[in-house]
mmCIF file of C-alpha atoms in Angstrom:
data_model
loop_
_atom_site.group_PDB
_atom_site.id
_atom_site.type_symbol
_atom_site.label_atom_id
_atom_site.label_comp_id
_atom_site.label_asym_id
_atom_site.label_seq_id
_atom_site.Cartn_x
_atom_site.Cartn_y
_atom_site.Cartn_z
ATOM 1 C CA UNK A 499 7.668 3.077 13.543
ATOM 2 C CA UNK A 500 5.967 5.441 11.152
ATOM 3 C CA UNK A 501 4.037 8.880 12.365
ATOM 4 C CA UNK A 502 0.270 8.949 11.290
ATOM 5 C CA UNK A 503 -0.826 12.469 11.733
ATOM 6 C CA UNK A 504 -4.856 11.709 12.303
ATOM 7 C CA UNK A 505 -6.581 15.072 10.745
ATOM 8 C CA UNK A 506 -10.142 14.531 11.928
ATOM 9 C CA UNK A 507 -12.888 16.796 9.817
ATOM 10 C CA UNK A 508 -15.477 17.251 12.951
ATOM 11 C CA UNK A 509 -18.880 18.057 11.186
ATOM 12 C CA UNK A 510 -18.203 15.337 8.405
ATOM 13 C CA UNK A 511 -21.316 13.094 8.887
ATOM 14 C CA UNK A 512 -23.453 15.217 10.720
ATOM 15 C CA UNK A 513 -20.888 15.173 13.886
ATOM 16 C CA UNK A 514 -19.897 11.525 13.078
ATOM 17 C CA UNK A 515 -16.252 12.595 12.930
ATOM 18 C CA UNK A 516 -15.953 14.038 16.684
ATOM 19 C CA UNK A 517 -18.473 11.170 18.290
ATOM 20 C CA UNK A 518 -15.782 8.564 16.918
ATOM 21 C CA UNK A 519 -12.810 10.473 17.814
ATOM 22 C CA UNK A 520 -12.132 8.382 21.701
ATOM 23 C CA UNK A 521 -13.147 5.000 19.538
ATOM 24 C CA UNK A 522 -10.446 5.553 16.877
ATOM 25 C CA UNK A 523 -7.905 7.152 18.667
ATOM 26 C CA UNK A 524 -8.207 3.483 21.102
ATOM 27 C CA UNK A 525 -8.123 1.645 18.145
ATOM 28 C CA UNK A 526 -5.139 3.140 17.428
ATOM 29 C CA UNK A 527 -3.232 2.588 20.577
ATOM 30 C CA UNK A 528 -3.995 -0.701 20.825
ATOM 31 C CA UNK A 529 -2.380 -1.197 17.426
ATOM 32 C CA UNK A 530 0.216 0.415 19.050
ATOM 33 C CA UNK A 531 0.564 3.997 16.032
ATOM 34 C CA UNK A 532 2.483 7.171 16.788
ATOM 35 C CA UNK A 533 0.557 9.314 16.217
ATOM 36 C CA UNK A 534 -1.473 12.678 16.357
ATOM 37 C CA UNK A 535 -4.777 14.057 16.654
ATOM 38 C CA UNK A 536 -6.003 17.171 14.789
ATOM 39 C CA UNK A 537 -9.036 18.850 14.288
ATOM 40 C CA UNK A 538 -10.317 21.197 11.274
ATOM 41 C CA UNK A 539 -11.357 24.315 11.942
ATOM 42 C CA UNK A 540 -12.497 25.934 8.245
ATOM 43 C CA UNK A 541 -12.865 24.315 4.401
ATOM 44 C CA UNK A 542 -9.841 23.749 3.217
ATOM 45 C CA UNK A 543 -7.747 23.746 6.279
ATOM 46 C CA UNK A 544 -7.350 20.047 5.608
ATOM 47 C CA UNK A 545 -5.968 21.486 2.419
ATOM 48 C CA UNK A 546 -3.048 23.042 4.619
ATOM 49 C CA UNK A 547 -2.848 20.316 7.657
ATOM 50 C CA UNK A 548 -1.821 17.623 5.171
ATOM 51 C CA UNK A 549 0.954 19.484 4.308
ATOM 52 C CA UNK A 550 2.441 20.853 6.603
ATOM 53 C CA UNK A 551 2.487 17.146 7.821
ATOM 54 C CA UNK A 552 4.168 16.819 4.419
ATOM 55 C CA UNK A 553 6.732 19.179 5.658
ATOM 56 C CA UNK A 554 7.067 17.337 9.672
ATOM 57 C CA UNK A 555 8.268 14.750 7.816
ATOM 58 C CA UNK A 556 5.196 12.368 8.640
ATOM 59 C CA UNK A 557 5.036 9.158 7.134
ATOM 60 C CA UNK A 558 0.814 9.117 6.676
ATOM 61 C CA UNK A 559 -1.961 11.505 7.030
ATOM 62 C CA UNK A 560 -4.864 10.072 7.956
ATOM 63 C CA UNK A 561 -8.449 11.817 6.233
ATOM 64 C CA UNK A 562 -10.916 11.448 9.427
ATOM 65 C CA UNK A 563 -14.393 12.265 7.239
ATOM 66 C CA UNK A 564 -16.274 12.339 3.888
ATOM 67 C CA UNK A 565 -15.445 12.399 0.360
ATOM 68 C CA UNK A 566 -14.225 16.437 0.893
ATOM 69 C CA UNK A 567 -12.307 15.900 3.462
ATOM 70 C CA UNK A 568 -10.825 13.278 1.947
ATOM 71 C CA UNK A 569 -10.797 15.815 -1.079
ATOM 72 C CA UNK A 570 -8.530 18.546 0.150
ATOM 73 C CA UNK A 571 -6.415 15.984 2.124
ATOM 74 C CA UNK A 572 -5.172 14.129 -1.044
ATOM 75 C CA UNK A 573 -5.119 18.436 -2.351
ATOM 76 C CA UNK A 574 -2.746 19.107 0.226
ATOM 77 C CA UNK A 575 -0.719 16.137 -0.452
ATOM 78 C CA UNK A 576 0.107 16.304 -4.127
ATOM 79 C CA UNK A 577 0.360 19.787 -3.703
ATOM 80 C CA UNK A 578 3.174 18.793 -1.300
ATOM 81 C CA UNK A 579 5.318 16.767 -3.878
ATOM 82 C CA UNK A 580 4.175 19.141 -7.046
ATOM 83 C CA UNK A 581 6.837 21.397 -4.998
ATOM 84 C CA UNK A 582 9.115 19.150 -4.268
ATOM 85 C CA UNK A 583 7.980 18.196 -0.405
ATOM 86 C CA UNK A 584 8.034 15.335 1.559
ATOM 87 C CA UNK A 585 6.542 12.639 0.049
ATOM 88 C CA UNK A 586 3.770 11.131 2.533
ATOM 89 C CA UNK A 587 1.154 8.296 2.507
ATOM 90 C CA UNK A 588 -2.201 9.474 2.723
ATOM 91 C CA UNK A 589 -4.818 7.285 5.083
ATOM 92 C CA UNK A 590 -8.818 7.068 5.207
ATOM 93 C CA UNK A 591 -11.191 6.459 7.869
ATOM 94 C CA UNK A 592 -14.651 6.997 6.766
ATOM 95 C CA UNK A 593 -17.410 8.482 8.840
ATOM 96 C CA UNK A 594 -18.353 11.042 5.931
ATOM 97 C CA UNK A 595 -22.024 10.678 3.578
ATOM 98 C CA UNK A 596 -20.677 8.789 0.182
ATOM 99 C CA UNK A 597 -17.942 7.693 1.035
ATOM 100 C CA UNK A 598 -16.424 6.966 -2.754
ATOM 101 C CA UNK A 599 -13.500 7.420 -3.376
ATOM 102 C CA UNK A 600 -12.277 5.523 -0.516
ATOM 103 C CA UNK A 601 -14.510 2.921 -2.076
ATOM 104 C CA UNK A 602 -12.754 3.333 -5.365
ATOM 105 C CA UNK A 603 -8.883 2.650 -4.162
ATOM 106 C CA UNK A 604 -10.157 -0.124 -1.513
ATOM 107 C CA UNK A 605 -10.515 1.275 2.215
ATOM 108 C CA UNK A 606 -12.259 0.069 3.955
ATOM 109 C CA UNK A 607 -16.067 1.662 4.662
ATOM 110 C CA UNK A 608 -15.890 0.394 8.467
ATOM 111 C CA UNK A 609 -14.478 2.375 10.817
ATOM 112 C CA UNK A 610 -12.897 -0.130 12.974
ATOM 113 C CA UNK A 611 -11.700 -2.311 10.200
ATOM 114 C CA UNK A 612 -9.254 0.432 8.492
ATOM 115 C CA UNK A 613 -8.085 1.107 11.608
ATOM 116 C CA UNK A 614 -6.622 -2.517 11.307
ATOM 117 C CA UNK A 615 -5.894 -1.899 7.745
ATOM 118 C CA UNK A 616 -3.615 1.557 9.225
ATOM 119 C CA UNK A 617 -1.875 -0.550 11.017
ATOM 120 C CA UNK A 618 -1.028 -2.823 8.274
ATOM 121 C CA UNK A 619 0.695 -0.494 6.328
ATOM 122 C CA UNK A 620 0.530 -2.188 2.954
ATOM 123 C CA UNK A 621 0.625 0.317 0.457
ATOM 124 C CA UNK A 622 -0.925 1.660 -3.317
ATOM 125 C CA UNK A 623 0.165 3.882 -5.576
ATOM 126 C CA UNK A 624 -2.802 6.054 -7.417
ATOM 127 C CA UNK A 625 -3.153 7.971 -10.360
ATOM 128 C CA UNK A 626 -5.228 11.646 -9.555
ATOM 129 C CA UNK A 627 -7.343 13.773 -11.749
ATOM 130 C CA UNK A 628 -6.756 17.830 -11.887
ATOM 131 C CA UNK A 629 -8.730 20.131 -13.005
ATOM 132 C CA UNK A 630 -9.609 23.299 -14.052
ATOM 133 C CA UNK A 631 -12.239 25.952 -13.938
ATOM 134 C CA UNK A 632 -14.452 27.461 -12.130
ATOM 135 C CA UNK A 633 -13.699 28.635 -9.436
ATOM 136 C CA UNK A 634 -10.380 26.672 -9.637
ATOM 137 C CA UNK A 635 -8.207 28.200 -12.212
ATOM 138 C CA UNK A 636 -5.739 27.414 -11.068
ATOM 139 C CA UNK A 637 -6.392 23.649 -10.529
ATOM 140 C CA UNK A 638 -7.823 21.588 -8.057
ATOM 141 C CA UNK A 639 -7.265 17.742 -7.643
ATOM 142 C CA UNK A 640 -9.399 15.210 -7.643
ATOM 143 C CA UNK A 641 -9.044 10.686 -6.421
ATOM 144 C CA UNK A 642 -12.006 9.700 -7.378
ATOM 145 C CA UNK A 643 -13.694 12.262 -10.340
ATOM 146 C CA UNK A 644 -15.897 15.519 -12.002
ATOM 147 C CA UNK A 645 -19.310 14.460 -12.567
ATOM 148 C CA UNK A 646 -20.537 17.790 -14.976
ATOM 149 C CA UNK A 647 -24.736 18.510 -14.826
ATOM 150 C CA UNK A 648 -27.049 15.702 -13.874
ATOM 151 C CA UNK A 649 -24.913 14.260 -10.819
ATOM 152 C CA UNK A 650 -23.447 17.586 -10.167
ATOM 153 C CA UNK A 651 -27.095 18.504 -9.289
ATOM 154 C CA UNK A 652 -27.605 15.563 -7.563
ATOM 155 C CA UNK A 653 -25.091 16.335 -4.977
ATOM 156 C CA UNK A 654 -25.935 19.979 -4.332
ATOM 157 C CA UNK A 655 -29.541 18.812 -3.146
ATOM 158 C CA UNK A 656 -28.015 15.529 -1.582
ATOM 159 C CA UNK A 657 -26.456 18.739 1.182
ATOM 160 C CA UNK A 658 -29.522 20.061 1.305
ATOM 161 C CA UNK A 659 -30.832 16.979 2.899
ATOM 162 C CA UNK A 660 -31.233 18.009 6.832
ATOM 163 C CA UNK A 661 -33.450 14.341 7.470
ATOM 164 C CA UNK A 662 -31.944 11.725 5.613
ATOM 165 C CA UNK A 663 -27.601 10.275 5.175
ATOM 166 C CA UNK A 664 -25.905 8.171 2.857
ATOM 167 C CA UNK A 665 -27.569 6.922 0.064
ATOM 168 C CA UNK A 666 -30.712 7.438 0.647
ATOM 169 C CA UNK A 667 -30.331 11.068 0.520
ATOM 170 C CA UNK A 668 -28.329 10.654 -2.999
ATOM 171 C CA UNK A 669 -31.380 8.963 -3.954
ATOM 172 C CA UNK A 670 -33.703 10.950 -2.899
ATOM 173 C CA UNK A 671 -31.386 14.171 -4.829
ATOM 174 C CA UNK A 672 -32.193 11.638 -8.286
ATOM 175 C CA UNK A 673 -35.882 11.480 -7.786
ATOM 176 C CA UNK A 674 -35.590 15.417 -7.102
ATOM 177 C CA UNK A 675 -33.119 16.291 -10.452
ATOM 178 C CA UNK A 676 -35.517 14.521 -12.295
ATOM 179 C CA UNK A 677 -38.065 16.917 -11.797
ATOM 180 C CA UNK A 678 -34.334 19.973 -11.003
ATOM 181 C CA UNK A 679 -32.458 19.111 -14.460
ATOM 182 C CA UNK A 680 -34.214 17.515 -17.555
ATOM 183 C CA UNK A 681 -32.613 20.804 -19.885
ATOM 184 C CA UNK A 682 -29.157 19.459 -20.639
ATOM 185 C CA UNK A 683 -26.567 22.207 -22.104
ATOM 186 C CA UNK A 684 -25.208 21.509 -25.295
ATOM 187 C CA UNK A 685 -21.527 19.861 -24.505
ATOM 188 C CA UNK A 686 -18.275 20.035 -26.371
ATOM 189 C CA UNK A 687 -16.922 17.168 -25.675
ATOM 190 C CA UNK A 688 -13.279 16.799 -26.380
ATOM 191 C CA UNK A 689 -11.208 13.513 -25.089
ATOM 192 C CA UNK A 690 -8.047 11.677 -26.635
ATOM 193 C CA UNK A 691 -8.338 12.872 -30.212
ATOM 194 C CA UNK A 692 -11.999 12.251 -30.034
ATOM 195 C CA UNK A 693 -14.779 15.778 -29.795
ATOM 196 C CA UNK A 694 -18.483 15.253 -29.538
ATOM 197 C CA UNK A 695 -21.266 17.828 -29.305
ATOM 198 C CA UNK A 696 -24.653 16.711 -28.414
ATOM 199 C CA UNK A 697 -27.452 18.327 -25.900
ATOM 200 C CA UNK A 698 -25.502 16.222 -22.728
ATOM 201 C CA UNK A 699 -27.796 15.614 -19.482
ATOM 202 C CA UNK A 700 -23.770 14.138 -17.843
ATOM 203 C CA UNK A 701 -20.955 14.099 -18.254
ATOM 204 C CA UNK A 702 -18.494 11.969 -16.314
ATOM 205 C CA UNK A 703 -14.450 11.425 -16.097
ATOM 206 C CA UNK A 704 -13.954 8.999 -13.545
ATOM 207 C CA UNK A 705 -10.956 8.076 -11.928
ATOM 208 C CA UNK A 706 -12.970 5.479 -8.918
ATOM 209 C CA UNK A 707 -16.054 3.954 -9.757
ATOM 210 C CA UNK A 708 -19.179 5.016 -8.107
ATOM 211 C CA UNK A 709 -20.831 8.311 -6.779
ATOM 212 C CA UNK A 710 -23.033 9.497 -4.875
ATOM 213 C CA UNK A 711 -22.333 6.139 -2.096
ATOM 214 C CA UNK A 712 -24.060 3.471 -4.573
ATOM 215 C CA UNK A 713 -24.283 4.659 -8.179
ATOM 216 C CA UNK A 714 -22.428 2.466 -10.401
ATOM 217 C CA UNK A 715 -20.971 5.488 -12.762
ATOM 218 C CA UNK A 716 -17.833 3.271 -13.649
ATOM 219 C CA UNK A 717 -17.707 -0.709 -12.589
ATOM 220 C CA UNK A 718 -15.082 -1.084 -14.058
ATOM 221 C CA UNK A 719 -12.906 1.724 -13.024
ATOM 222 C CA UNK A 720 -9.489 1.348 -11.575
ATOM 223 C CA UNK A 721 -7.518 4.347 -9.559
ATOM 224 C CA UNK A 722 -3.467 2.758 -11.413
ATOM 225 C CA UNK A 723 -4.541 2.293 -14.490
ATOM 226 C CA UNK A 724 -3.460 5.753 -15.958
ATOM 227 C CA UNK A 725 -6.863 6.039 -17.646
ATOM 228 C CA UNK A 726 -9.602 7.896 -16.719
ATOM 229 C CA UNK A 727 -13.412 6.217 -17.174
ATOM 230 C CA UNK A 728 -15.781 8.890 -18.905
ATOM 231 C CA UNK A 729 -19.150 8.202 -18.581
ATOM 232 C CA UNK A 730 -21.379 10.133 -21.206
ATOM 233 C CA UNK A 731 -25.059 10.486 -21.071
ATOM 234 C CA UNK A 732 -26.937 12.514 -23.593
ATOM 235 C CA UNK A 733 -30.597 14.224 -22.935
ATOM 236 C CA UNK A 734 -33.528 12.307 -22.199
ATOM 237 C CA UNK A 735 -37.525 12.183 -21.569
ATOM 238 C CA UNK A 736 -37.733 12.540 -17.795
ATOM 239 C CA UNK A 737 -39.148 9.138 -18.028
ATOM 240 C CA UNK A 738 -35.891 7.740 -19.774
ATOM 241 C CA UNK A 739 -34.021 9.584 -16.782
ATOM 242 C CA UNK A 740 -36.416 7.333 -14.642
ATOM 243 C CA UNK A 741 -35.440 4.016 -16.357
ATOM 244 C CA UNK A 742 -31.662 5.053 -16.181
ATOM 245 C CA UNK A 743 -31.541 5.097 -13.340
ATOM 246 C CA UNK A 744 -31.731 1.623 -11.779
ATOM 247 C CA UNK A 745 -28.906 1.279 -14.408
ATOM 248 C CA UNK A 746 -26.896 2.463 -12.430
ATOM 249 C CA UNK A 747 -27.953 1.249 -9.322
ATOM 250 C CA UNK A 748 -26.542 -1.424 -11.012
ATOM 251 C CA UNK A 749 -23.490 -0.555 -12.828
ATOM 252 C CA UNK A 750 -25.112 -1.956 -16.885
ATOM 253 C CA UNK A 751 -25.504 1.477 -18.180
ATOM 254 C CA UNK A 752 -23.157 1.437 -21.468
ATOM 255 C CA UNK A 753 -25.982 -0.938 -22.836
ATOM 256 C CA UNK A 754 -28.373 1.365 -22.591
ATOM 257 C CA UNK A 755 -28.092 3.750 -25.944
ATOM 258 C CA UNK A 756 -28.090 7.382 -24.518
ATOM 259 C CA UNK A 757 -25.196 6.225 -23.147
ATOM 260 C CA UNK A 758 -22.147 6.597 -24.442
ATOM 261 C CA UNK A 759 -18.636 5.324 -22.321
ATOM 262 C CA UNK A 760 -14.425 5.684 -23.136
ATOM 263 C CA UNK A 761 -11.470 5.573 -21.791
ATOM 264 C CA UNK A 762 -8.823 8.753 -21.908
ATOM 265 C CA UNK A 763 -6.326 10.649 -19.633
ATOM 266 C CA UNK A 764 -7.550 14.544 -20.727
ATOM 267 C CA UNK A 765 -11.008 15.906 -21.363
ATOM 268 C CA UNK A 766 -12.180 19.063 -22.123
ATOM 269 C CA UNK A 767 -15.789 19.161 -21.917
ATOM 270 C CA UNK A 768 -17.167 23.493 -22.782
ATOM 271 C CA UNK A 769 -21.121 24.722 -22.922
ATOM 272 C CA UNK A 770 -21.903 25.453 -26.481
ATOM 273 C CA UNK A 771 -24.597 26.438 -24.787
ATOM 274 C CA UNK A 772 -25.770 27.126 -21.230
ATOM 275 C CA UNK A 773 -23.457 26.488 -18.376
ATOM 276 C CA UNK A 774 -22.250 23.380 -16.807
ATOM 277 C CA UNK A 775 -22.412 23.216 -13.115
ATOM 278 C CA UNK A 776 -19.770 20.288 -11.695
ATOM 279 C CA UNK A 777 -18.580 18.643 -8.910
ATOM 280 C CA UNK A 778 -14.736 17.147 -8.275
ATOM 281 C CA UNK A 779 -15.104 14.201 -5.264
ATOM 282 C CA UNK A 780 -18.021 16.131 -4.115
ATOM 283 C CA UNK A 781 -17.366 19.719 -3.496
ATOM 284 C CA UNK A 782 -18.260 22.320 -6.159
ATOM 285 C CA UNK A 783 -15.935 23.124 -9.163
ATOM 286 C CA UNK A 784 -19.314 25.858 -10.223
ATOM 287 C CA UNK A 785 -22.448 26.327 -10.342
ATOM 288 C CA UNK A 786 -22.730 27.773 -13.890
ATOM 289 C CA UNK A 787 -19.571 26.739 -15.765
ATOM 290 C CA UNK A 788 -18.096 27.421 -19.574
ATOM 291 C CA UNK A 789 -14.883 25.092 -19.831
ATOM 292 C CA UNK A 790 -13.485 22.140 -17.977
ATOM 293 C CA UNK A 791 -10.472 20.600 -18.538
ATOM 294 C CA UNK A 792 -9.970 17.303 -16.158
ATOM 295 C CA UNK A 793 -5.870 14.974 -16.959
ATOM 296 C CA UNK A 794 -4.997 12.458 -15.741
ATOM 297 C CA UNK A 795 -1.119 12.358 -13.802
ATOM 298 C CA UNK A 796 0.000 9.180 -12.845
ATOM 299 C CA UNK A 797 0.782 7.416 -9.713
ATOM 300 C CA UNK A 798 0.723 10.655 -7.954
ATOM 301 C CA UNK A 799 -0.226 9.281 -4.458
ATOM 302 C CA UNK A 800 0.526 5.700 -2.133
ATOM 303 C CA UNK A 801 -3.142 5.098 -0.090
ATOM 304 C CA UNK A 802 -2.967 2.755 2.746
ATOM 305 C CA UNK A 803 -5.189 0.224 2.868
ATOM 306 C CA UNK A 804 -5.651 -3.876 3.107
ATOM 307 C CA UNK A 805 -3.454 -5.885 1.746
ATOM 308 C CA UNK A 806 -4.926 -8.397 -0.785
ATOM 309 C CA UNK A 807 -4.621 -10.548 0.573
ATOM 310 C CA UNK A 808 -7.554 -9.579 3.003
ATOM 311 C CA UNK A 809 -10.300 -9.973 0.648
ATOM 312 C CA UNK A 810 -10.131 -13.528 -0.780
#
């Protein structure tokens, strides 16, 4: 019988993770899963616990939280694999703010359906990105995407929200950011033999599809196709930013002149003038970065998700 290590970030979702523990334990016991549950106590603790679970021979490590918790568990498991450790599959139970990584890899947002999916034990192999720069000169892995510029600042503002949660907090943060971040840095963007140098309001390097709980940065993105999907927005007026927001909500921004899309396996973004605020899976990479290098690592980890026929 597979062994599951369940890693709970008790502060995720403003404490929703902690409150959900009795439900999670009940549902997993109902399905007869062999599991134990541990709580994180500090930043990066989930990554450490995931590595320990790999060393202990667990079959599946489950992140209970939001995108930040999932990112830490992903980093722990990929680091264990890169150093020759036991390869664990990764599960996700969603109780966080955006849950964008889970959405991109087909993990259900509903907690009960998520537990059911863990019991079904279907797996899919996904690609993982690695970013070097900012606070992580040694590199950090990501499952959903890296955002540079406008969407990074949106994430920084959303975290400050105390009365709003989930997608509404990101939507309000977008509106605030229009007035906070409208002067774009001059960025040199290099990807798979191409070079663009322009004032870039935003550069999104996606392995998944969306950020901010509902903004479709890469509506056609697939986490297992061996390619990043890029969305690059040049500097525009504040009024034009407002006009672009509905397109990102629908995933139709590629039809708009300020937007450039593409695909790549390696991307380098350098600030020729100004600085680069950036995040990976919602986790801060830098506030005033100068250079970020992203590379795609194909088929790095297996995700436990519903079988394809469940979506029919």
